[in-house]
Every structure is written in C-alpha cells, then in structure tokens.
PDB file of C-alpha atoms in Angstrom:
ATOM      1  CA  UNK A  91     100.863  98.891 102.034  1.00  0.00           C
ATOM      2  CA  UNK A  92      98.700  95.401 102.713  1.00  0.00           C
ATOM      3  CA  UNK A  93      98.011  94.816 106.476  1.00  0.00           C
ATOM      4  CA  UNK A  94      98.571  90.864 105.808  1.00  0.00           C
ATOM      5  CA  UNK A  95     102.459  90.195 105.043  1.00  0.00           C
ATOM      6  CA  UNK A  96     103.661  87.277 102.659  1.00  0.00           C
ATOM      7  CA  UNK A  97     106.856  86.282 102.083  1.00  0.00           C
ATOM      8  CA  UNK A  98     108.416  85.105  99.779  1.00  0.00           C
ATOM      9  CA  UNK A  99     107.112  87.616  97.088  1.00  0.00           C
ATOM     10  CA  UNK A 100     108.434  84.660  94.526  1.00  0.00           C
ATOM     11  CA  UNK A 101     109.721  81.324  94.732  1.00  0.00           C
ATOM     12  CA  UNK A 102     111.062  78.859  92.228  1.00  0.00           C
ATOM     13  CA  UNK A 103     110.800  75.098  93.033  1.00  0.00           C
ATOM     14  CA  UNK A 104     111.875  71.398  91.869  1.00  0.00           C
ATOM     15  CA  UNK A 105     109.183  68.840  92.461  1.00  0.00           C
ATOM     16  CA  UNK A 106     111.177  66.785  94.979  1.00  0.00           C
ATOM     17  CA  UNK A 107     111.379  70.259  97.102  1.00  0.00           C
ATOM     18  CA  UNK A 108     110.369  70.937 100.471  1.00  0.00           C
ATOM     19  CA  UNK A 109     109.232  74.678 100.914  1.00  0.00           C
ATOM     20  CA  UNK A 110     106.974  76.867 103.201  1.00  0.00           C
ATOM     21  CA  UNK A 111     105.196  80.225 102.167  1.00  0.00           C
ATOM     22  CA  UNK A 112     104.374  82.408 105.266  1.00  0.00           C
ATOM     23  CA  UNK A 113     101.869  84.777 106.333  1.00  0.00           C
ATOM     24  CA  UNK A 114     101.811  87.590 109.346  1.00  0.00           C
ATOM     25  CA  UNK A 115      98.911  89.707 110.467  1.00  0.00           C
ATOM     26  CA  UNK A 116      99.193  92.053 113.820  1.00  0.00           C
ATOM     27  CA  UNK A 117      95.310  93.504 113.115  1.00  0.00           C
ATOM     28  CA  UNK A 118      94.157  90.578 115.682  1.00  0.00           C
ATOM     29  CA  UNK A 119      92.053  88.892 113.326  1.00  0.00           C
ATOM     30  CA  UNK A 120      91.462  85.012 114.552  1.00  0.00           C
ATOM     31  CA  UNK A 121      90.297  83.705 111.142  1.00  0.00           C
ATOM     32  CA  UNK A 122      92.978  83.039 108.678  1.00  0.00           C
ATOM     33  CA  UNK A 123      92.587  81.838 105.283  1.00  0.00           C
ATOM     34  CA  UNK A 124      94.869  80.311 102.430  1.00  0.00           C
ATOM     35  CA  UNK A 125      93.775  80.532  98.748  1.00  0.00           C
ATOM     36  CA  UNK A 126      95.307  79.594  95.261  1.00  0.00           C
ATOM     37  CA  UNK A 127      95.116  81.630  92.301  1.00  0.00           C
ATOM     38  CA  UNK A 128      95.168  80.896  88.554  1.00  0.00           C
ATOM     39  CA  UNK A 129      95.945  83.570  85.988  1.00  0.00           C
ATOM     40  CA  UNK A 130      92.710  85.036  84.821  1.00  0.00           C
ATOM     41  CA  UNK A 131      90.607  83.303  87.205  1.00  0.00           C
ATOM     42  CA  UNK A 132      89.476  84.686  90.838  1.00  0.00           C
ATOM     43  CA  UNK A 133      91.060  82.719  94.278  1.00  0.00           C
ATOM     44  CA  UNK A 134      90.076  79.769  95.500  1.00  0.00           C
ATOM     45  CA  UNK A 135      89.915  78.943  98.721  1.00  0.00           C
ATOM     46  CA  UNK A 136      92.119  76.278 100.181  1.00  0.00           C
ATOM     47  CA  UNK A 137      92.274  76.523 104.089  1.00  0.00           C
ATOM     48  CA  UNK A 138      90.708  77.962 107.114  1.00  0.00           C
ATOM     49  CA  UNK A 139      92.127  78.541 110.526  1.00  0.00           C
ATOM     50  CA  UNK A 140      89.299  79.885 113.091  1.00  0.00           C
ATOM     51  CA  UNK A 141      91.376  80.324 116.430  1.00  0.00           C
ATOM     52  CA  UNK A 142      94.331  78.516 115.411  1.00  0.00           C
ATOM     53  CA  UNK A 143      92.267  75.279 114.889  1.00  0.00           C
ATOM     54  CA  UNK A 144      91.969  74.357 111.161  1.00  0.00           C
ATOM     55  CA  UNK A 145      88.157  74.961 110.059  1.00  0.00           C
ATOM     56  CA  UNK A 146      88.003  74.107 106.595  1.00  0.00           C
ATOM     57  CA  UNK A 147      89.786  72.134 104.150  1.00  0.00           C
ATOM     58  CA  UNK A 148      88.680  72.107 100.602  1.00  0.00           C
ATOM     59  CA  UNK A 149      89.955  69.133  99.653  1.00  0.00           C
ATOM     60  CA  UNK A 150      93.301  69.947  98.966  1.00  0.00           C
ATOM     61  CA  UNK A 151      95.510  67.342  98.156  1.00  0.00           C
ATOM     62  CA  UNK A 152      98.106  66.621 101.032  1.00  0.00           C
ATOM     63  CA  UNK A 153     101.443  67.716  99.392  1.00  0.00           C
ATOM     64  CA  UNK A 154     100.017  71.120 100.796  1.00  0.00           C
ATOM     65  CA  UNK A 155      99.945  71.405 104.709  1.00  0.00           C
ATOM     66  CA  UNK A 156      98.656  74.314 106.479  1.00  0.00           C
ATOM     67  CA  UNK A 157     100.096  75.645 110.020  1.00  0.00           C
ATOM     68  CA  UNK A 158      98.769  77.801 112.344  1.00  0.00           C
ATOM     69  CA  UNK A 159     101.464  78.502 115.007  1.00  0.00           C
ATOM     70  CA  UNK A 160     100.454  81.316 116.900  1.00  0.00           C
ATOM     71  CA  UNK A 161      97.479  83.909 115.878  1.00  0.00           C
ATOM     72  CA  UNK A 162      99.271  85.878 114.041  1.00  0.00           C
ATOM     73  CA  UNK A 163     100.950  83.698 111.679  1.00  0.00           C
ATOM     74  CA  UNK A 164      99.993  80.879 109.160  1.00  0.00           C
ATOM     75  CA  UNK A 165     102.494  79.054 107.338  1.00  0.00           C
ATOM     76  CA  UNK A 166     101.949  76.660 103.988  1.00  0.00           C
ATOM     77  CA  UNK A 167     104.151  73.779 103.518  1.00  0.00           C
ATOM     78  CA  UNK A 168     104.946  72.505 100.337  1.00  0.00           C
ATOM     79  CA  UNK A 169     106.215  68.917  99.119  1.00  0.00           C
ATOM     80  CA  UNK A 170     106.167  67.191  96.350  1.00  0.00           C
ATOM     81  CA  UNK A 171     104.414  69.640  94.161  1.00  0.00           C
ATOM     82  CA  UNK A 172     103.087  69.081  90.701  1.00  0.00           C
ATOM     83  CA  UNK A 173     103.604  71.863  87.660  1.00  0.00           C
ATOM     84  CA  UNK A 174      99.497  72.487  87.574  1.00  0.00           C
ATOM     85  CA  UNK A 175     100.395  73.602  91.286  1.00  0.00           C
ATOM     86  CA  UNK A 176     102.201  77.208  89.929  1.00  0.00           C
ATOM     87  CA  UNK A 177      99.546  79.741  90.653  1.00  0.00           C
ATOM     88  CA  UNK A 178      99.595  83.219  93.048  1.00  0.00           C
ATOM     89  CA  UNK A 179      99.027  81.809  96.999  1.00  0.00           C
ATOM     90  CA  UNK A 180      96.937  84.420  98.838  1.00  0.00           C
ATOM     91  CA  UNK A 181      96.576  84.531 102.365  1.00  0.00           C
ATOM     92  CA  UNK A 182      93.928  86.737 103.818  1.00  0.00           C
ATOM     93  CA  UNK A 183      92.767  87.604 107.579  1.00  0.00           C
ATOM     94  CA  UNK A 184      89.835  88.569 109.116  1.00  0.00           C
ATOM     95  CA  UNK A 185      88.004  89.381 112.666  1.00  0.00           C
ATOM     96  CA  UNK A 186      86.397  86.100 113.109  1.00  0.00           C
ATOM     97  CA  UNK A 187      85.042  83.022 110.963  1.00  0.00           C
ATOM     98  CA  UNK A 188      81.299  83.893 112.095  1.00  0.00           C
ATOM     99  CA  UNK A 189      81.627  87.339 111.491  1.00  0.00           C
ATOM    100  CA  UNK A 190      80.422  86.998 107.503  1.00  0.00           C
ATOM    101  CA  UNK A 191      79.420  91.285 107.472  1.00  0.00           C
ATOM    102  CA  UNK A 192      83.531  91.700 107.621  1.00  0.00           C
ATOM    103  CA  UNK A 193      86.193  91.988 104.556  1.00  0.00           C
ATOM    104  CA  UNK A 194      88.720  89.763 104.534  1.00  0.00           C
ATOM    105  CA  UNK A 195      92.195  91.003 104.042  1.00  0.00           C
ATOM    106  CA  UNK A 196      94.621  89.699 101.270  1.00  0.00           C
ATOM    107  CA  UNK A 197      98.415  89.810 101.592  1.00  0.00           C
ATOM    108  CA  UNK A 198      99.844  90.186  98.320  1.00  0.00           C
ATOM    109  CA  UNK A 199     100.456  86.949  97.785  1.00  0.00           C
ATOM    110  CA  UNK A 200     103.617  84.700  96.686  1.00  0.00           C
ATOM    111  CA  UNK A 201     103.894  84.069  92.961  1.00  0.00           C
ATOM    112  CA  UNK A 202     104.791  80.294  93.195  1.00  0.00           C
ATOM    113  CA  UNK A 203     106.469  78.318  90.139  1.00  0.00           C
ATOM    114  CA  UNK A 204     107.137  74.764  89.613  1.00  0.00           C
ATOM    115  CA  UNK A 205     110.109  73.705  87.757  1.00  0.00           C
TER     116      UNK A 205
ATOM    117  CA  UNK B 227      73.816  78.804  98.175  1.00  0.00           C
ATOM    118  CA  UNK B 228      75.023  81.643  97.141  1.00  0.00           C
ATOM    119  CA  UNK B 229      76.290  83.140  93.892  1.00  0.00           C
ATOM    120  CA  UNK B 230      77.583  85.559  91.942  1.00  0.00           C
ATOM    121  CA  UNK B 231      77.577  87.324  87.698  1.00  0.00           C
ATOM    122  CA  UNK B 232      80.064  89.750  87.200  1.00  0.00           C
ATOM    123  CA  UNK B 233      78.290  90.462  83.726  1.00  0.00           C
ATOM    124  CA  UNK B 234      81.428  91.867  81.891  1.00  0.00           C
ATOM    125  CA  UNK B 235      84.591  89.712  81.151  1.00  0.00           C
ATOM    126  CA  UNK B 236      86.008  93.362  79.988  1.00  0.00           C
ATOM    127  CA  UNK B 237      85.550  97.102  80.321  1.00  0.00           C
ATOM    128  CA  UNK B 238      87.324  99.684  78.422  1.00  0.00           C
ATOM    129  CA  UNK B 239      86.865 103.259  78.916  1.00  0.00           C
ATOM    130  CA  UNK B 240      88.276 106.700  78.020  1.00  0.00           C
ATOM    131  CA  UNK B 241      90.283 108.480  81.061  1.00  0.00           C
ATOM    132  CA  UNK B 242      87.811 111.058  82.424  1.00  0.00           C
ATOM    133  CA  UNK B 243      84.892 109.045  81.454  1.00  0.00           C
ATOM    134  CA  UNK B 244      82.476 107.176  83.682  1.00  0.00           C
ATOM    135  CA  UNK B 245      83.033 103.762  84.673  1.00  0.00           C
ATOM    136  CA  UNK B 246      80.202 100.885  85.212  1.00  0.00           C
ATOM    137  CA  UNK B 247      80.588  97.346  86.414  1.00  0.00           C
ATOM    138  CA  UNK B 248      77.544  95.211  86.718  1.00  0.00           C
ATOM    139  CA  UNK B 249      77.201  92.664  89.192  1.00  0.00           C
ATOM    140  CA  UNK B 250      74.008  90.366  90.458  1.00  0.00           C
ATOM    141  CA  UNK B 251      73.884  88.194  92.737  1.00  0.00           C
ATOM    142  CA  UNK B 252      71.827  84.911  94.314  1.00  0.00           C
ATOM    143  CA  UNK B 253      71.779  84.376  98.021  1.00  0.00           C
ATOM    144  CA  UNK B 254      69.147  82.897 100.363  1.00  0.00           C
ATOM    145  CA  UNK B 255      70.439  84.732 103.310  1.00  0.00           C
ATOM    146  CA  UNK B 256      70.936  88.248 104.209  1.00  0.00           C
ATOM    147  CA  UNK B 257      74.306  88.440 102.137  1.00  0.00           C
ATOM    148  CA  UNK B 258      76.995  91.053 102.841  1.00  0.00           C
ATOM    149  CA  UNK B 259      78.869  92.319  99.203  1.00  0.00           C
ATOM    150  CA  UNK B 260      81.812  93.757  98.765  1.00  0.00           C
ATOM    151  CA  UNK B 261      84.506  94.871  95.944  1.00  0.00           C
ATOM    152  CA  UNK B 262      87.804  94.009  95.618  1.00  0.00           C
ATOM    153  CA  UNK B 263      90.251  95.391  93.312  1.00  0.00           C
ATOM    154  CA  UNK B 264      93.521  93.235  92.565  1.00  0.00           C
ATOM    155  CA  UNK B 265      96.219  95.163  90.042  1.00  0.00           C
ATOM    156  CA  UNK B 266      98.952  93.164  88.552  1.00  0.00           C
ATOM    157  CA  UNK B 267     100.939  91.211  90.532  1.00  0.00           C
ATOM    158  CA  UNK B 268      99.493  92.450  94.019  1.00  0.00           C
ATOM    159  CA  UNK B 269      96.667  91.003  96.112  1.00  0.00           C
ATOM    160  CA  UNK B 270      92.934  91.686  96.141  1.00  0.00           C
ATOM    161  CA  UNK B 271      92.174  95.347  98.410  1.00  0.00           C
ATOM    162  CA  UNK B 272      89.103  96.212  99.454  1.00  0.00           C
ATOM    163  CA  UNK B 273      87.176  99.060  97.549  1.00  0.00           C
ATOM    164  CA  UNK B 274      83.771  99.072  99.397  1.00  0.00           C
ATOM    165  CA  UNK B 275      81.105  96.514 101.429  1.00  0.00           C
ATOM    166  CA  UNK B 276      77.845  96.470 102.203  1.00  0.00           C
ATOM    167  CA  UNK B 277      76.347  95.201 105.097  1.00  0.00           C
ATOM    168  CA  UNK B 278      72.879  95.847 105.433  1.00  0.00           C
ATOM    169  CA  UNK B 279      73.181  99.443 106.670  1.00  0.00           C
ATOM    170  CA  UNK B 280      72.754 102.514 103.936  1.00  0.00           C
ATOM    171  CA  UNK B 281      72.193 100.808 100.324  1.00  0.00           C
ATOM    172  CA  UNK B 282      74.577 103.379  98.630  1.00  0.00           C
ATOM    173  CA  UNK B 283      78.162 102.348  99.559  1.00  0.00           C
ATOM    174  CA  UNK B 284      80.983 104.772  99.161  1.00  0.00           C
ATOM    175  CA  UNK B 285      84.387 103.093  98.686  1.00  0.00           C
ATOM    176  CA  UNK B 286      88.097 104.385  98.360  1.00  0.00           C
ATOM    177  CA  UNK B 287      89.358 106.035  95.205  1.00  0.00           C
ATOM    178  CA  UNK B 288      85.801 107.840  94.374  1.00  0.00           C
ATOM    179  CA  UNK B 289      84.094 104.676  93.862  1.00  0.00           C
ATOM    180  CA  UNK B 290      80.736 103.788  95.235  1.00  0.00           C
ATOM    181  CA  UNK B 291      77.948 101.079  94.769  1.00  0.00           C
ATOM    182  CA  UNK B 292      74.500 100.852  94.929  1.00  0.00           C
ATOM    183  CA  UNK B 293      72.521  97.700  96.826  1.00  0.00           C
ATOM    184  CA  UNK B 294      69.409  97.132  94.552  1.00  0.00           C
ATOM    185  CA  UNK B 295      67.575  94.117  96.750  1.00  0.00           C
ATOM    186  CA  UNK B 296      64.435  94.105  94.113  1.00  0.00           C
ATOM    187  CA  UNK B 297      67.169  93.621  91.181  1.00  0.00           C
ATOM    188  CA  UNK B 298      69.713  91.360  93.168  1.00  0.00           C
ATOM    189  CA  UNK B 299      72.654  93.716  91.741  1.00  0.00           C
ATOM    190  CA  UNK B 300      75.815  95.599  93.227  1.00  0.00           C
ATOM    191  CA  UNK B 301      77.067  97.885  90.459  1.00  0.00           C
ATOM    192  CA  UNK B 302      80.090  99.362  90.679  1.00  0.00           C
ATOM    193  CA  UNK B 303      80.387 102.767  89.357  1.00  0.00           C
ATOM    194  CA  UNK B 304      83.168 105.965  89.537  1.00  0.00           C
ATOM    195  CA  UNK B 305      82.107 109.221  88.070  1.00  0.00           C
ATOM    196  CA  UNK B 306      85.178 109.926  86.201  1.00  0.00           C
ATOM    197  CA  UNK B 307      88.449 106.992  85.573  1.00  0.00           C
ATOM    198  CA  UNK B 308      91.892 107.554  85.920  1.00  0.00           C
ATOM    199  CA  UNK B 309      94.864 105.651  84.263  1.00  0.00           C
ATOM    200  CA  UNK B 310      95.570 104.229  87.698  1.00  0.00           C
ATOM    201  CA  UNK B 311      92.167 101.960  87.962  1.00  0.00           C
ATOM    202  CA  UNK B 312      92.861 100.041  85.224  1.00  0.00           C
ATOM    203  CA  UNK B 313      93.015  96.463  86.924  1.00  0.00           C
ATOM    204  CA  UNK B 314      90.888  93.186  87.720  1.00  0.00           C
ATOM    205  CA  UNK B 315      88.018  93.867  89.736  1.00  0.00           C
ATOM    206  CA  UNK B 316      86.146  91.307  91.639  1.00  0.00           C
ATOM    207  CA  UNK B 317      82.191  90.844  93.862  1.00  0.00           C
ATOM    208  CA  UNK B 318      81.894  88.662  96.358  1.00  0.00           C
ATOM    209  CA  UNK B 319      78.976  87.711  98.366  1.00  0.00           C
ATOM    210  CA  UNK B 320      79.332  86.121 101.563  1.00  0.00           C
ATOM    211  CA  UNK B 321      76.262  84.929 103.317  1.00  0.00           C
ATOM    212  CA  UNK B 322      75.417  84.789 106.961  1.00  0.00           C
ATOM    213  CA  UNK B 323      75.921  81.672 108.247  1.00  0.00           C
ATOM    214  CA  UNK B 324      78.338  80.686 105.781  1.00  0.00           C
ATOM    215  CA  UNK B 325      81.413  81.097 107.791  1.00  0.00           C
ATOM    216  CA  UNK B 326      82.515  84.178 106.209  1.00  0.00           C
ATOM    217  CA  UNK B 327      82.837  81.842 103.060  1.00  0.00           C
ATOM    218  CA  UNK B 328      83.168  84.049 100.173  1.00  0.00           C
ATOM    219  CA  UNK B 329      81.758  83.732  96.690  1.00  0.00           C
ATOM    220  CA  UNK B 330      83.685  85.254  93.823  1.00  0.00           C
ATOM    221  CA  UNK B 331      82.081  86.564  90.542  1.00  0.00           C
ATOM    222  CA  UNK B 332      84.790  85.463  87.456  1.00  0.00           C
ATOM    223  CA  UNK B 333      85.814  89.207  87.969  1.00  0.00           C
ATOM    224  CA  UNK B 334      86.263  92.647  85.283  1.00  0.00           C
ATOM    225  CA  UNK B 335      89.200  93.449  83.717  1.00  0.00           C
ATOM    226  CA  UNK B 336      89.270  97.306  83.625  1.00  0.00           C
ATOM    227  CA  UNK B 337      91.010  98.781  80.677  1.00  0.00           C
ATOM    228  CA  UNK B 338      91.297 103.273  80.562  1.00  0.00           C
ATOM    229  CA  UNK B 339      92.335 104.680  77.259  1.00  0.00           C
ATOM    230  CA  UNK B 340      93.762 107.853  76.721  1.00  0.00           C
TER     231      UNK B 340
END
C-alpha cells in the first residue's frame, strides 16, 4: 500500500473536457510534486508545491493547472487536452523542497487517456 | 548539473540467480542516490538511498547497493531473484541544493526466467 493516494486510478477524456486528478498524503510532507509519464520512459517532472506555494513549473503548457488546497492535498486540472497528453500522472510527496537527502514518495498514479 | 547512465536498457536472469544493475552517475555536489522500482501499472517505491552515511546501502526485498565515489557508480545488486522482481527499475540522483530536483537514469527493465 503507497502512502501518497491518487484517484482516479483511470480516466477517459474528450478534448473539450474539463477534469481534475487528485492527490492525498497524511505523512506531513510540505513538498508536493506532479509528474507525467510516457510508456517506456522515466517521469518527468511537471509541478512543485513547497508549502502550498507553487515552486516550480516546468513549462507546462496551461491546459494543465496545478492546486494546492491545503497540505495534504494537490489537485491537477485538466482542459482542453491534446492526444500526446495520455501518459501515467504521478504525484509524489516529500518532507521538504530543501531537504534533497530524502525519497520522494509516488502515489500510483492515474493512467490518463485522451479520446 | 547532475546526471545519470543506467547502463542496461534490459536484464534477464534465471530465478535463483544473481541480479546486477549498473548505474553511474555525474554530480558536482554531494548527491544523494536512490532506487526506485515501478512494476506494471503501479508507481515508482523506494528500494534503497544513500545519503552520505555507510557506502553499502541495504534496501527492501534483499537488495542492496554499493556507493563507489572513485567510480561515480550505484550498482544495484540482489544475491538471488525471484519471479516477483521482474519490473522497471530506476536511479536517481538528486543534488544538494537542487531543490530535491531529481534526475532519472532511462531506467532497467528486469526480466527472471524460470
């Protein structure tokens, strides 16, 4: 069992949809990260949330919008996506964003597709 | 700048058999390293890390890895593989100062034979 919950596990959507993926972590970690995965290939990151404040933003393009509500929970939202945007969304936690000596944690991720 | 060479696209062993995976890495910092292990479907769980403390690094599931600073490498190695390791396995380097931004290697994918 992962310590970082995603949900959904899957989800199927039109290009003219609005979704959100969602990510929970009670471990008390204050650095938050989102990252896209392509079959075969290792995760990239996307987003970073140090203290609810976004950090880092790899130059994603804007039809992807990160949240950071409270610290425990980091939310994706989705609009207007493209087919190349179908990948595996990981989110991962960990203590702090200065603390490079600790893992981060992955959530198992939500398998996205792109109709 | 940091970087990493996962020097094996594949591995295939035999079940009961010793399993290597070679990693070096590039990093102008003191870097932390660490080994993640993502099966199909399911996210990327930590197997081991090393942070500057002992340079042999036991991990879950009987693996361990050794910190060679004159050689720049973090092999990962398991005395004897099960059925249940086959999977993608990933190093990462994250430097100090970086902001705990990580650097992937292009990652292993683990095959065990009967």
């Amino acid at each position: 069992d992962t310590e970082v919950t995603q949900t959904p596990k899957h989800l199927v959507m039109g290009m003219t949809n609005k979704k959100s993926l969602k990510c929970e972590q009670h471990m008390g970690h204050r650095a938050m990260y989102w990252y896209k995965q392509k079959a075969k290939k290792p995760p990239e990151l996307m987003f970073v949330y140090s203290y609810e404040k976004l950090s880092i933003n790899e130059s994603v393009p804007s039809r992807f919008s990160p949240e950071c509500p409270n610290s425990s929970l980091l939310n994706l939202h989705l609009h207007a996506l493209q087919p190349e945007d179908s990948a595996l969304y990981l989110c991962a936690s960990s203590t702090r964003l200065t603390a490079s000596n600790q893992p981060q944690h992955f959530g198992d991720g939500t398998r996205l597709s792109i109709l | 700048a940091q970087s990493v060479t996962q020097l094996d696209s594949h591995v295939s062993v035999s079940e009961g058999t010793p399993v290597l995976l070679r990693c070096n890495y590039s990093s102008s910092y003191s870097p932390s390293l660490f080994w993640y292990v993502q099966h199909p479907n399911k996210g990327l769980q930590l197997l081991l890390k090393y942070t500057s403390a002992a340079t042999l690094v036991k991990g879950i599931n009987g693996f361990e890895a050794e910190f060679k600073k004159s050689e720049t490498s973090f092999h990962l190695t398991k005395p004897s593989a099960h059925m249940s390791d086959a999977a993608e396995y990933f190093c990462v380097v994250s430097e100090a100062g970086g902001g705990n931004k990580l650097t992937f290697g292009t990652g292993t994918q683990l095959k065990v034979e009967l």
